[in-house]
mmCIF file of C-alpha atoms and ligand atoms in Angstrom:
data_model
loop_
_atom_site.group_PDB
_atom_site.id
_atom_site.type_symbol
_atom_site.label_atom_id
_atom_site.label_comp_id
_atom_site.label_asym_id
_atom_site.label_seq_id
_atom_site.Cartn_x
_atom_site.Cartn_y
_atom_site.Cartn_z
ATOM 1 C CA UNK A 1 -9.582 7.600 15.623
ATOM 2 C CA UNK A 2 -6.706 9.376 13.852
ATOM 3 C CA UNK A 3 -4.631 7.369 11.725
ATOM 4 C CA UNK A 4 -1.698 8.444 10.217
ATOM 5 C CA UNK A 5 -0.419 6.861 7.017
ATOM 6 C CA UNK A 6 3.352 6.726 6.490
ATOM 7 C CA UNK A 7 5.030 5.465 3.560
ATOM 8 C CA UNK A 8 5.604 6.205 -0.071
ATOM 9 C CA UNK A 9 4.132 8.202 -2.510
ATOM 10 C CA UNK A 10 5.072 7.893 -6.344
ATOM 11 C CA UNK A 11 4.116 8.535 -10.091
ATOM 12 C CA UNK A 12 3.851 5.415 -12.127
ATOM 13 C CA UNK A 13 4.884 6.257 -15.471
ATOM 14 C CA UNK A 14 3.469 2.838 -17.789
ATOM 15 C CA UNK A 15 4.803 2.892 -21.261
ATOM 16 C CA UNK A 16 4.004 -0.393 -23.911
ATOM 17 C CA UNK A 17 6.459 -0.986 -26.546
ATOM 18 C CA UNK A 18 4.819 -3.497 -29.804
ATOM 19 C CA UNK A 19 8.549 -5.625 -30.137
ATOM 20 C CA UNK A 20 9.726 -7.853 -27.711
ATOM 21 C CA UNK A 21 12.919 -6.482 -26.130
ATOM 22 C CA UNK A 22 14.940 -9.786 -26.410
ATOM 23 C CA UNK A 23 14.942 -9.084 -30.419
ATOM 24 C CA UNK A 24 17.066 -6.232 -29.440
ATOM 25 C CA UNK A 25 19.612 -7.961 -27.074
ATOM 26 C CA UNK A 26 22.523 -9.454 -28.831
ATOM 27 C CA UNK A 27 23.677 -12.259 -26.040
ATOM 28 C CA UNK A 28 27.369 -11.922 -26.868
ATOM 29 C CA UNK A 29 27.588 -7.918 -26.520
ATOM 30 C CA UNK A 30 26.013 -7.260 -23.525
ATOM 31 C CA UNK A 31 28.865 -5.765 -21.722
ATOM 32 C CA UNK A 32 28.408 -3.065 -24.318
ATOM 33 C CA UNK A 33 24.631 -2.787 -23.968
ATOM 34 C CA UNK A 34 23.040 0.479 -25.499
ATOM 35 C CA UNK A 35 19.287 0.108 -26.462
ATOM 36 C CA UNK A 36 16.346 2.613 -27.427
ATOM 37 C CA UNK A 37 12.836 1.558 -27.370
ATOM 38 C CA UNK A 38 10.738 3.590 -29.150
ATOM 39 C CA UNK A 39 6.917 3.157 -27.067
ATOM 40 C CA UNK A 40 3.794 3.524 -28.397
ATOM 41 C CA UNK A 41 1.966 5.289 -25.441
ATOM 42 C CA UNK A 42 2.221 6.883 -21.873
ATOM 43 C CA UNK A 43 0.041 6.501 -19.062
ATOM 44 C CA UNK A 44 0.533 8.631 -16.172
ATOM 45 C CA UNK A 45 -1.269 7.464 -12.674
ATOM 46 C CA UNK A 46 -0.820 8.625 -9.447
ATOM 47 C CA UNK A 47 0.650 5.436 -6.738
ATOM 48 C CA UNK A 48 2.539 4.754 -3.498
ATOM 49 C CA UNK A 49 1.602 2.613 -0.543
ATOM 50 C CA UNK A 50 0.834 5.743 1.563
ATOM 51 C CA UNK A 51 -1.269 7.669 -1.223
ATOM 52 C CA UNK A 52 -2.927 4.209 -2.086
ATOM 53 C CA UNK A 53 -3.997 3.472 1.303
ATOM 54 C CA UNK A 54 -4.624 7.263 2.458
ATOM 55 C CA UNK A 55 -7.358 7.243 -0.681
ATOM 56 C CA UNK A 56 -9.064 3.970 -0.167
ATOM 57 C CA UNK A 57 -9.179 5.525 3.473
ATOM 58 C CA UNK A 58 -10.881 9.092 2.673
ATOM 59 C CA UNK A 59 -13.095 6.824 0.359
ATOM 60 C CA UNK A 60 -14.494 5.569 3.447
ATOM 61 C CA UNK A 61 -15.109 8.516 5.080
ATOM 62 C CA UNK A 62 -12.164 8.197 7.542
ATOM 63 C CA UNK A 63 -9.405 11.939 7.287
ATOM 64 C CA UNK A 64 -6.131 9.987 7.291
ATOM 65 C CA UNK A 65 -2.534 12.179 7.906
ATOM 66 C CA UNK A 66 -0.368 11.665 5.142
ATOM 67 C CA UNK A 67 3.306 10.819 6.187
ATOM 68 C CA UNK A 68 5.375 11.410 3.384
ATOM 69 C CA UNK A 69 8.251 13.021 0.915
ATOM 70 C CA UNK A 70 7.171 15.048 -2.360
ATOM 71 C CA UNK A 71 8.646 16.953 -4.577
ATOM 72 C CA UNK A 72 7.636 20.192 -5.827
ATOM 73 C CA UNK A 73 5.587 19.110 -8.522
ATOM 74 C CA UNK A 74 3.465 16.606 -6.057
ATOM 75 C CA UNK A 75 1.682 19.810 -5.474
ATOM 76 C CA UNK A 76 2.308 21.360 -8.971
ATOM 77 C CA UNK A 77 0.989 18.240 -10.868
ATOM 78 C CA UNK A 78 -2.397 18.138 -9.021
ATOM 79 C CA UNK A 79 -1.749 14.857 -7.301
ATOM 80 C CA UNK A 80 -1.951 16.732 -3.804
ATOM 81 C CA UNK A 81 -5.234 18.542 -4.856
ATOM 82 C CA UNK A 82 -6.819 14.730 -5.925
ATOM 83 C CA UNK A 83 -6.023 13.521 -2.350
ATOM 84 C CA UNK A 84 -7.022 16.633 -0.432
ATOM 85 C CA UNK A 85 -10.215 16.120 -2.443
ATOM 86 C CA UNK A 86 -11.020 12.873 -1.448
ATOM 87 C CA UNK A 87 -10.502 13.654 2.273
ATOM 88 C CA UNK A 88 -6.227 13.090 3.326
ATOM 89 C CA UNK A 89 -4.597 15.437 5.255
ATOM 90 C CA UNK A 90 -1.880 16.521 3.528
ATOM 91 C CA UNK A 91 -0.828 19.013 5.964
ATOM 92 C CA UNK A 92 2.434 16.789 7.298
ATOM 93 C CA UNK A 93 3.603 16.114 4.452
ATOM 94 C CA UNK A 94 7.721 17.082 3.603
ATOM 95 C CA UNK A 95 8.615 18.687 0.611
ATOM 96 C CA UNK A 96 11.766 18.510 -0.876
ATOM 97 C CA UNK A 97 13.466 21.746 -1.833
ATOM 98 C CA UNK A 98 15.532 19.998 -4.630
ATOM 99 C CA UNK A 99 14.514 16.674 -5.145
ATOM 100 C CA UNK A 100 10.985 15.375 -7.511
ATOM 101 C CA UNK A 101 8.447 12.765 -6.334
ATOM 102 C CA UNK A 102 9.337 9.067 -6.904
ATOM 103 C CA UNK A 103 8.995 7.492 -10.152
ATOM 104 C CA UNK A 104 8.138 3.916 -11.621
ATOM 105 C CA UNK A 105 8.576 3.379 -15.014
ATOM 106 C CA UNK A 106 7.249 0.433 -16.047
ATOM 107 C CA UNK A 107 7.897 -0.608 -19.355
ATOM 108 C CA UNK A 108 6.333 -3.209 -20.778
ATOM 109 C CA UNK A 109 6.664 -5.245 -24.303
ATOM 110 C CA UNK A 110 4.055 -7.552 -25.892
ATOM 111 C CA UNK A 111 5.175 -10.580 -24.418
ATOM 112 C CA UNK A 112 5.074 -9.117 -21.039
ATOM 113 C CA UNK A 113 8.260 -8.804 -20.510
ATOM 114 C CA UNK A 114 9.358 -6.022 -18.180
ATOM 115 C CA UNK A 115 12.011 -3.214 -17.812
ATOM 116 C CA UNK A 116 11.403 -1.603 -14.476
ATOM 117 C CA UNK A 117 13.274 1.819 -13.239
ATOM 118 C CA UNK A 118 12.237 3.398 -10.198
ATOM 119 C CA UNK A 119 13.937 6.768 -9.186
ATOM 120 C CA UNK A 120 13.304 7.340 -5.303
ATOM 121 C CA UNK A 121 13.760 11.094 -5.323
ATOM 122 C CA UNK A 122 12.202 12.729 -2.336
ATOM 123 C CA UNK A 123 11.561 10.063 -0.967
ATOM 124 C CA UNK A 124 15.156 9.780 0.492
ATOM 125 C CA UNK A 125 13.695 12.566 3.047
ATOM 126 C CA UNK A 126 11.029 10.489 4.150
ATOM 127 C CA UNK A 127 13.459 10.344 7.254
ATOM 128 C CA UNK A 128 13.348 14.082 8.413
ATOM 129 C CA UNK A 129 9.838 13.692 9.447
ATOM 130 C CA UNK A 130 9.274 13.397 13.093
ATOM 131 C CA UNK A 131 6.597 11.077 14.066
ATOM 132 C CA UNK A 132 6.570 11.882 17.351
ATOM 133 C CA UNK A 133 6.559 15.877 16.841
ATOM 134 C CA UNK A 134 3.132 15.188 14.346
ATOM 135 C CA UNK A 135 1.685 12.979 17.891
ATOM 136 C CA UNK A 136 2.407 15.520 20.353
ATOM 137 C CA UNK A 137 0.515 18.196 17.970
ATOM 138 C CA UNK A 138 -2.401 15.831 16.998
ATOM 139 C CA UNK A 139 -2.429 12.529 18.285
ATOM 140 C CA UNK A 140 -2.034 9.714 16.459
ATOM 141 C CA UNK A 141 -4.217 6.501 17.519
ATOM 142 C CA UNK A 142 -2.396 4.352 14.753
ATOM 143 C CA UNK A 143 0.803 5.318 12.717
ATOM 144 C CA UNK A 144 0.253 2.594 9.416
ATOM 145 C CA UNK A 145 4.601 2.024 8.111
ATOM 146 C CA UNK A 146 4.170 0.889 4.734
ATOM 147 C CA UNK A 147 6.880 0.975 2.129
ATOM 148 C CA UNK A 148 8.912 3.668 1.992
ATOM 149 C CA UNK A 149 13.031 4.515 2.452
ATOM 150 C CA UNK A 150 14.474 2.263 4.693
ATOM 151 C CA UNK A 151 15.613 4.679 6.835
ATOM 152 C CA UNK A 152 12.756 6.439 7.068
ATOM 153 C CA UNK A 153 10.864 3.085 8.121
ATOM 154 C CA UNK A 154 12.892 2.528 10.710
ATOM 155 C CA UNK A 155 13.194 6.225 12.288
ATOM 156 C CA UNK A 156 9.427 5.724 12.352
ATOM 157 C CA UNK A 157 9.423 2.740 13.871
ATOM 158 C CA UNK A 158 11.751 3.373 16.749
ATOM 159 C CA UNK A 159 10.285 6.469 17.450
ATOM 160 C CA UNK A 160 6.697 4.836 17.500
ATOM 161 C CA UNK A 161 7.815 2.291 19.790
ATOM 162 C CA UNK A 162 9.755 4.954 21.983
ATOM 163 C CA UNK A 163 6.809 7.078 22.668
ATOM 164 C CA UNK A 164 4.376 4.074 23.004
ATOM 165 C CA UNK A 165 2.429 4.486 19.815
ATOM 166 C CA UNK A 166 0.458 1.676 18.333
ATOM 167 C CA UNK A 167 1.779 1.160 14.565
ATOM 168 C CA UNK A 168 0.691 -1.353 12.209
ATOM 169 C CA UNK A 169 3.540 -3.138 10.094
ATOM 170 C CA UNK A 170 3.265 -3.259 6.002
ATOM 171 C CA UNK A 171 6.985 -3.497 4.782
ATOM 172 C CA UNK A 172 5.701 -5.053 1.791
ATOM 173 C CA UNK A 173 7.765 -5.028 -1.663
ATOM 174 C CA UNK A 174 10.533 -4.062 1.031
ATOM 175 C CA UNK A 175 11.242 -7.663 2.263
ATOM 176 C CA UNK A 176 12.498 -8.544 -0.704
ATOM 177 C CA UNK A 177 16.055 -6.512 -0.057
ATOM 178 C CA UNK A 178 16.171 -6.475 3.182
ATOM 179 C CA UNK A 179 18.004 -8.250 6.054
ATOM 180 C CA UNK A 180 16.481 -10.273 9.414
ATOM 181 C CA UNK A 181 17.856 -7.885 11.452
ATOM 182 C CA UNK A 182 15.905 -4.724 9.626
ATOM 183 C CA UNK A 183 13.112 -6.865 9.308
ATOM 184 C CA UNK A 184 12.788 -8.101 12.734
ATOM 185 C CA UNK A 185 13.118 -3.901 14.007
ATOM 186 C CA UNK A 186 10.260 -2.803 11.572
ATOM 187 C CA UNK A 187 7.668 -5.564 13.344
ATOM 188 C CA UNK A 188 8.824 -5.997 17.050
ATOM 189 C CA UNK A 189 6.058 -4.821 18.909
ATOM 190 C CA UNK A 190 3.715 -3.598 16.001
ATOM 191 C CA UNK A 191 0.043 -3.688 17.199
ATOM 192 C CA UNK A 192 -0.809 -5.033 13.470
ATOM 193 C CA UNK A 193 1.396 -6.821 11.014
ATOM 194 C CA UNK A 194 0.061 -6.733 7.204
ATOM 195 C CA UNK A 195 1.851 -9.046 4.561
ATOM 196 C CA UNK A 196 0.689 -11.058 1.839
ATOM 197 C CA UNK A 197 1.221 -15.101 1.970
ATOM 198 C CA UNK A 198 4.632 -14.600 0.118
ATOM 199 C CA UNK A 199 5.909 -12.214 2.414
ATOM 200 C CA UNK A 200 4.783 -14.294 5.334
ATOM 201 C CA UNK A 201 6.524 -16.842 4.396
ATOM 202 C CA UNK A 202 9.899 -14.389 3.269
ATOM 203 C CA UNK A 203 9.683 -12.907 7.003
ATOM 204 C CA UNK A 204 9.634 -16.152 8.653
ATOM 205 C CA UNK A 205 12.917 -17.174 6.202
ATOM 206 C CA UNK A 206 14.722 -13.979 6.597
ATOM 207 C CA UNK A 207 13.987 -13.506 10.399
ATOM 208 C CA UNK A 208 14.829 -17.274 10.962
ATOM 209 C CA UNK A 209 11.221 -17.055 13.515
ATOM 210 C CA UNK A 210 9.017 -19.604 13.490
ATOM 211 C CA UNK A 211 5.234 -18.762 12.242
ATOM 212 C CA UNK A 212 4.270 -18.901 15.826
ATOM 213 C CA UNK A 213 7.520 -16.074 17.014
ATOM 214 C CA UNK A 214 6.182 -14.405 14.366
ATOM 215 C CA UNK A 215 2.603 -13.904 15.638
ATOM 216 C CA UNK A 216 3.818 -13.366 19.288
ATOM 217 C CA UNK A 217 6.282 -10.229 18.417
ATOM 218 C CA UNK A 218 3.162 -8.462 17.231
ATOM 219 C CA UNK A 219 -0.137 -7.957 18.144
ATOM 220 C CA UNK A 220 -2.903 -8.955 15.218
ATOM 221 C CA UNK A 221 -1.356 -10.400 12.020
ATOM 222 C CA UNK A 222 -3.158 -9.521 8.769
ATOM 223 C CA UNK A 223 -2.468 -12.209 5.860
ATOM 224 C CA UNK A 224 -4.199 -11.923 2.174
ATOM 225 C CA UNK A 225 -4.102 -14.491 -0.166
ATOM 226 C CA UNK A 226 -4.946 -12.992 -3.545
ATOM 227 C CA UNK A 227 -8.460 -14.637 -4.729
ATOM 228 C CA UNK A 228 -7.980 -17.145 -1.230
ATOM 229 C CA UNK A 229 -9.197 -14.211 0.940
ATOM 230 C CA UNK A 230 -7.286 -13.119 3.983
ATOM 231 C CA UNK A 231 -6.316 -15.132 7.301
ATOM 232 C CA UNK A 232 -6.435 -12.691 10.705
ATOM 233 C CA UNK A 233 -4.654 -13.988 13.450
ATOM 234 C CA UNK A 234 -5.876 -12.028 16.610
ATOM 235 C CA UNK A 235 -3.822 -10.802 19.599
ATOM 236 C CA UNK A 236 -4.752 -14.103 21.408
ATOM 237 C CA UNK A 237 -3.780 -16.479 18.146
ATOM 238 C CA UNK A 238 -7.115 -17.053 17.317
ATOM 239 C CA UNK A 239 -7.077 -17.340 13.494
ATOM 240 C CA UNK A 240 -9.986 -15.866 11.616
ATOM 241 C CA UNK A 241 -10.507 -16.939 7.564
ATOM 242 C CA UNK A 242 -12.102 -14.276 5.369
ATOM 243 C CA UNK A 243 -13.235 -14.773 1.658
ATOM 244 C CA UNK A 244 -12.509 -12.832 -0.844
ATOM 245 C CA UNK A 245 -15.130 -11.266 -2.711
ATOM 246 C CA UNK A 246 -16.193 -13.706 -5.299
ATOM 247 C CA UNK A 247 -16.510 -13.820 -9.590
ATOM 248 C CA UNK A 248 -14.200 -10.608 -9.545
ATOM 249 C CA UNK A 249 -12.671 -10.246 -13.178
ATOM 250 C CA UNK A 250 -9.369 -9.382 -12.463
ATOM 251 C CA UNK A 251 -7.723 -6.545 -14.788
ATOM 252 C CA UNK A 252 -4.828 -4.908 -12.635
ATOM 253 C CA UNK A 253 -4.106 -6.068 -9.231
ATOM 254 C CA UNK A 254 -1.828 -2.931 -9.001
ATOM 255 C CA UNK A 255 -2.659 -1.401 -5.243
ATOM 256 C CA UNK A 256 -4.921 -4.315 -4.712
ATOM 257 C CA UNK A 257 -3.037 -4.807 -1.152
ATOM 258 C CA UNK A 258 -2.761 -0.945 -0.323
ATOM 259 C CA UNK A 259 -6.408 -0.727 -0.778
ATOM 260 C CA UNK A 260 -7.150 -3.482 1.216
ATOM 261 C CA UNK A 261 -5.217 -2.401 4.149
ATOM 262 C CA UNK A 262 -7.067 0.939 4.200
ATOM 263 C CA UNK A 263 -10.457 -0.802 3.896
ATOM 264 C CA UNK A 264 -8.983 -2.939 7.035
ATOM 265 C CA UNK A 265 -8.061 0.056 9.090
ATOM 266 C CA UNK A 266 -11.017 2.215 8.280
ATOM 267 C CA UNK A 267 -13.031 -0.362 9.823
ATOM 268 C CA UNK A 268 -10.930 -0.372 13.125
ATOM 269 C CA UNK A 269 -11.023 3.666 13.136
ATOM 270 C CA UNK A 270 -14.636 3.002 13.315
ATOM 271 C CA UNK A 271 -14.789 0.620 16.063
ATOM 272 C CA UNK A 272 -15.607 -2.742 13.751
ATOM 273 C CA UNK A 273 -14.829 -6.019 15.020
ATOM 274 C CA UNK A 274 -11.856 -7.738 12.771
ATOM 275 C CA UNK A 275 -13.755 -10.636 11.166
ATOM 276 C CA UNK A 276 -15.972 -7.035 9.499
ATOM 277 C CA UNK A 277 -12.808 -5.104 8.900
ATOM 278 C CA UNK A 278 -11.288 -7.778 6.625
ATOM 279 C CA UNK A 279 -14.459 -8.044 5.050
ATOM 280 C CA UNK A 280 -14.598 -4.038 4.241
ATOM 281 C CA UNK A 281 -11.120 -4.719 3.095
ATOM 282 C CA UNK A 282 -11.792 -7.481 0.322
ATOM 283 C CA UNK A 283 -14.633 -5.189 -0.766
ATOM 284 C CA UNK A 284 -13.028 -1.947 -1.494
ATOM 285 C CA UNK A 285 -10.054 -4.503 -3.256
ATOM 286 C CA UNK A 286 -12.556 -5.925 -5.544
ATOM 287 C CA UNK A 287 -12.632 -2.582 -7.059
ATOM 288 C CA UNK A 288 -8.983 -1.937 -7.227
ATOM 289 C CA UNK A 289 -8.192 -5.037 -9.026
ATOM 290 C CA UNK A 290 -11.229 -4.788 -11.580
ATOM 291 C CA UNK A 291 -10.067 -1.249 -12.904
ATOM 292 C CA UNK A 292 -6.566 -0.259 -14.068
ATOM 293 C CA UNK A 293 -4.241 1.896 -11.547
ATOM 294 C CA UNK A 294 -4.571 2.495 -7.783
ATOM 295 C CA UNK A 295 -6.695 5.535 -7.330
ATOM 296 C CA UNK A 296 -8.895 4.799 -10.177
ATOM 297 C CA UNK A 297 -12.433 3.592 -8.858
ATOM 298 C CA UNK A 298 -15.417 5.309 -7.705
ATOM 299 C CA UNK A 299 -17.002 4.056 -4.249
ATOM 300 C CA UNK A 300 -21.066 3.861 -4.748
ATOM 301 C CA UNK A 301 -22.226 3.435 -0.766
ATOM 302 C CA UNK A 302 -25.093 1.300 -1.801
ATOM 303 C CA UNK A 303 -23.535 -0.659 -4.358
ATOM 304 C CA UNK A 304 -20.872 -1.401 -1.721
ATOM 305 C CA UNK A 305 -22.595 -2.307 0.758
ATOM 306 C CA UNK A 306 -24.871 -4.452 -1.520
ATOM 307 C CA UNK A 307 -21.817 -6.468 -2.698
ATOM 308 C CA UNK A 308 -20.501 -6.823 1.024
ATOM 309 C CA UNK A 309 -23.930 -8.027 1.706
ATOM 310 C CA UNK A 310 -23.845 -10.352 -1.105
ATOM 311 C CA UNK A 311 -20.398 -12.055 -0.336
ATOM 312 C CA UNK A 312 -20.493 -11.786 3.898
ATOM 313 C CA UNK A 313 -24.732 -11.363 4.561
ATOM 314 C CA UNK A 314 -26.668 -8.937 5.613
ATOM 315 C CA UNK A 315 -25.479 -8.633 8.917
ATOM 316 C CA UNK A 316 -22.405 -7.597 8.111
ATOM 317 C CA UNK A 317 -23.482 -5.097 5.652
ATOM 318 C CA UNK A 318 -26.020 -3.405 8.722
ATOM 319 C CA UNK A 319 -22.927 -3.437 10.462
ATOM 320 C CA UNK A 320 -20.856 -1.291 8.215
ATOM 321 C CA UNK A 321 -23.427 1.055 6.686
ATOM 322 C CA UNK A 322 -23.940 1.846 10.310
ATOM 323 C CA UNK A 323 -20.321 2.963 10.652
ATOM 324 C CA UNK A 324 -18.761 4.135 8.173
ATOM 325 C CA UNK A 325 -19.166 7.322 5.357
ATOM 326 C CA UNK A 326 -18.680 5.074 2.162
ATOM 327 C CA UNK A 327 -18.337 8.745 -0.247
ATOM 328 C CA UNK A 328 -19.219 8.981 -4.035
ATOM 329 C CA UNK A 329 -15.775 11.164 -4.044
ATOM 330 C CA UNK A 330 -15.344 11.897 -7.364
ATOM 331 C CA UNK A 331 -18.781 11.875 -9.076
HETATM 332 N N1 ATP B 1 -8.544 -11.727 -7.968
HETATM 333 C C1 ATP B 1 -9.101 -11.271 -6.838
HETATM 334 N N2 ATP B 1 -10.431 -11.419 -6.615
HETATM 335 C C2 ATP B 1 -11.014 -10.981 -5.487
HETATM 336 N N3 ATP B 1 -10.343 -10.365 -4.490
HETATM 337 C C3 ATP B 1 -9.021 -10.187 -4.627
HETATM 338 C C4 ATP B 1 -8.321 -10.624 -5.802
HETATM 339 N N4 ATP B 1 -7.019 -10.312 -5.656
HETATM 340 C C5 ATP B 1 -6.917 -9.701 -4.456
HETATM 341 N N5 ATP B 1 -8.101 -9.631 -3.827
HETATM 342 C C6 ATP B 1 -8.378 -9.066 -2.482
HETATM 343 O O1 ATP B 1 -7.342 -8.196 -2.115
HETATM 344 C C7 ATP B 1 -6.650 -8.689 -0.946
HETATM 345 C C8 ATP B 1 -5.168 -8.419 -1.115
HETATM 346 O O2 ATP B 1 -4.705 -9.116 -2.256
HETATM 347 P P1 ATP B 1 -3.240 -9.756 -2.362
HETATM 348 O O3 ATP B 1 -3.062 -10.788 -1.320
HETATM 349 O O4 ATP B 1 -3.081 -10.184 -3.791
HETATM 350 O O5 ATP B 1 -2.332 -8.484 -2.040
HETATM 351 P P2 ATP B 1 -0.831 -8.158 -2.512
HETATM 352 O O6 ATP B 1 -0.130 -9.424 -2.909
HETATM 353 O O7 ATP B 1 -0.230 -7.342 -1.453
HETATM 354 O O8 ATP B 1 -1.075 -7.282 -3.824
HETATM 355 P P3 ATP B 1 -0.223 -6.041 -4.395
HETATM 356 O O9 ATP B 1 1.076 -6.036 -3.665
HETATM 357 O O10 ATP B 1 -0.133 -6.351 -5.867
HETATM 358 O O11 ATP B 1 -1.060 -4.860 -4.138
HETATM 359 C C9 ATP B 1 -7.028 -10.153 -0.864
HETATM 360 O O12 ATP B 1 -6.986 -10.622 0.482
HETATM 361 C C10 ATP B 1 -8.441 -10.162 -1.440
HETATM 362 O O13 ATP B 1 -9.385 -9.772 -0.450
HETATM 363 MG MG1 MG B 2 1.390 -6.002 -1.579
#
């Protein structure tokens, strides 16, 4: 099964300042606003939906194609050599003559407080990739549109729907800006919607659907629930309820969804039944939210297949070690 993974693909710069930022605001002067914030360190990690999921993807053996916009230094920086590493295609990808990769900066001071700048960059291009060109060259089973500029999302979209190919759904952090009408385009017809139980509930709002419209304008809908586990609602409405996997110490839920969703899929690329998929999804999550950043953890096949057993039986366990590559990538 060829999946292709469209979406975005960022640098998350983290920074920590030791002050709180309020003791610099002065409440009365804010129309004049000028502050400096002098950090005390910089952590550099590679992010984005599509790089997320492509990673937690090659992890498991599957050769996603990465859909995306880059800059120059995507390439220059080493982020393109990490992914080609662990198995994505990078082939597809556009890069931007002018423009540098996406960047978060997250900013953060010691009461938690955040200041949050992201730059999209190259990812405004996102848009001059044709879907349909990359599935008449090498056909695409499932075209994942995660995140990304909302252009782009929906040129991928329409253009997956025109040509009759399955795509699954993730607008994610995207709902939060945008309208019913955008948000009813980027899931009409998808073969797989994936939200969490927040944006469930803000598609439902926005779209003015009912849970139940909701379902029937796509195909199987994928809901996670943090440390609840995950309800799957399959093309006929059955709903399926998956744990998550259990006494996970919880450092950085950063990516925790991405990773999830590429656990999910690379259990459908290999022919597993959904109730299995979602499990392979909480497991390779349980890992993403134990270790800081996205891309971060090391897969161990036996280890992962022992804590699958663990938290969904034996069974289950048989069932995936029988079809998938789980890869020690980056020992
Ligand atoms: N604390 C946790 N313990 C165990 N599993 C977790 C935990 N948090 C998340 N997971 C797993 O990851 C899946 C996705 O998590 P969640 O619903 O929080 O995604 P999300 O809100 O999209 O996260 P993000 O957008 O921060 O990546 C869950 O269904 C669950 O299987
Ligand atoms: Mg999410």
């Amino acid at each position: 099964m060829h999946l292709a993974i469209a979406g975005s693909i960022a640098a998350d710069h983290l920074q920590t300042f030791a002050g709180r930022f309020s003791d610099s605001l002065v409440p009365d002067q804010l129309d004049k606003l000028s502050v400096s914030f002098l950090v005390q360190d910089l952590d550099i990690r590679r992010g984005g939906c599509a790089g997320n999921i492509s990673f937690a993807l090659a992890n498991l053996g599957q050769r996603p194609t990465l859909v995306a916009a880059v800059g120059r230094d995507f390439a220059e920086q080493g982020y393109q050599a990490w992914l080609e590493k662990a198995g994505v295609d990078c082939s597809r990808i556009h890069v931007s003559p002018s423009l540098h990769t996406a960047l978060c900066t997250i900013t953060t001071d010691e009461a938690h407080a955040q200041i949050v700048t992201f730059y999209p960059g190259a990812m405004a291009e996102a848009g001059t990739i044709d879907v349909a060109a990359l599935h008449a060259e090498a056909p695409v089973d499932l075209l994942l549109i995660g995140p990304d500029d909302p252009g782009a999302m929906l040129r991928h979209t329409q253009a997956a729907r025109e040509i009759g190919l399955p795509f699954a759904a993730d607008p994610s952090q995207q709902l939060a800006w945008a309208d019913g009408d955008l948000i009813r385009q980027l899931i009409e017809g998808a073969a797989y919607l994936f939200t969490n139980d927040y944006e469930a509930a803000l598609v439902e709002q926005k779209t003015g659907w009912s849970a139940d419209e909701v379902k029937a304008a796509v195909g199987v809908q994928v809901i996670t629930r943090g440390k609840d586990g995950v309800t799957v609602i399959d093309a006929d409405g059955t709903r399926l309820e998956v744990s998550a996997i259990p006494d996970v110490v919880a450092v950085d839920p950063t990516g925790v969804g991405d990773s999830f969703r590429g656990g999910f899929l690379a259990g459908l690329a290999a022919g597993l039944d959904l109730e299995t998929c979602a499990q392979i999804g909480s497991t390779i999550a349980a890992s993403v939210v134990e270790t800081t950043g996205t891309q971060e953890y090391t897969l161990d096949g036996e280890a992962f297949l022992a804590r699958l057993a663990g938290a969904y039986g034996d069974a289950a366990a048989e069932r995936v070690g029988g079809a998938l590559m789980i890869s020690d990538n980056l020992s």
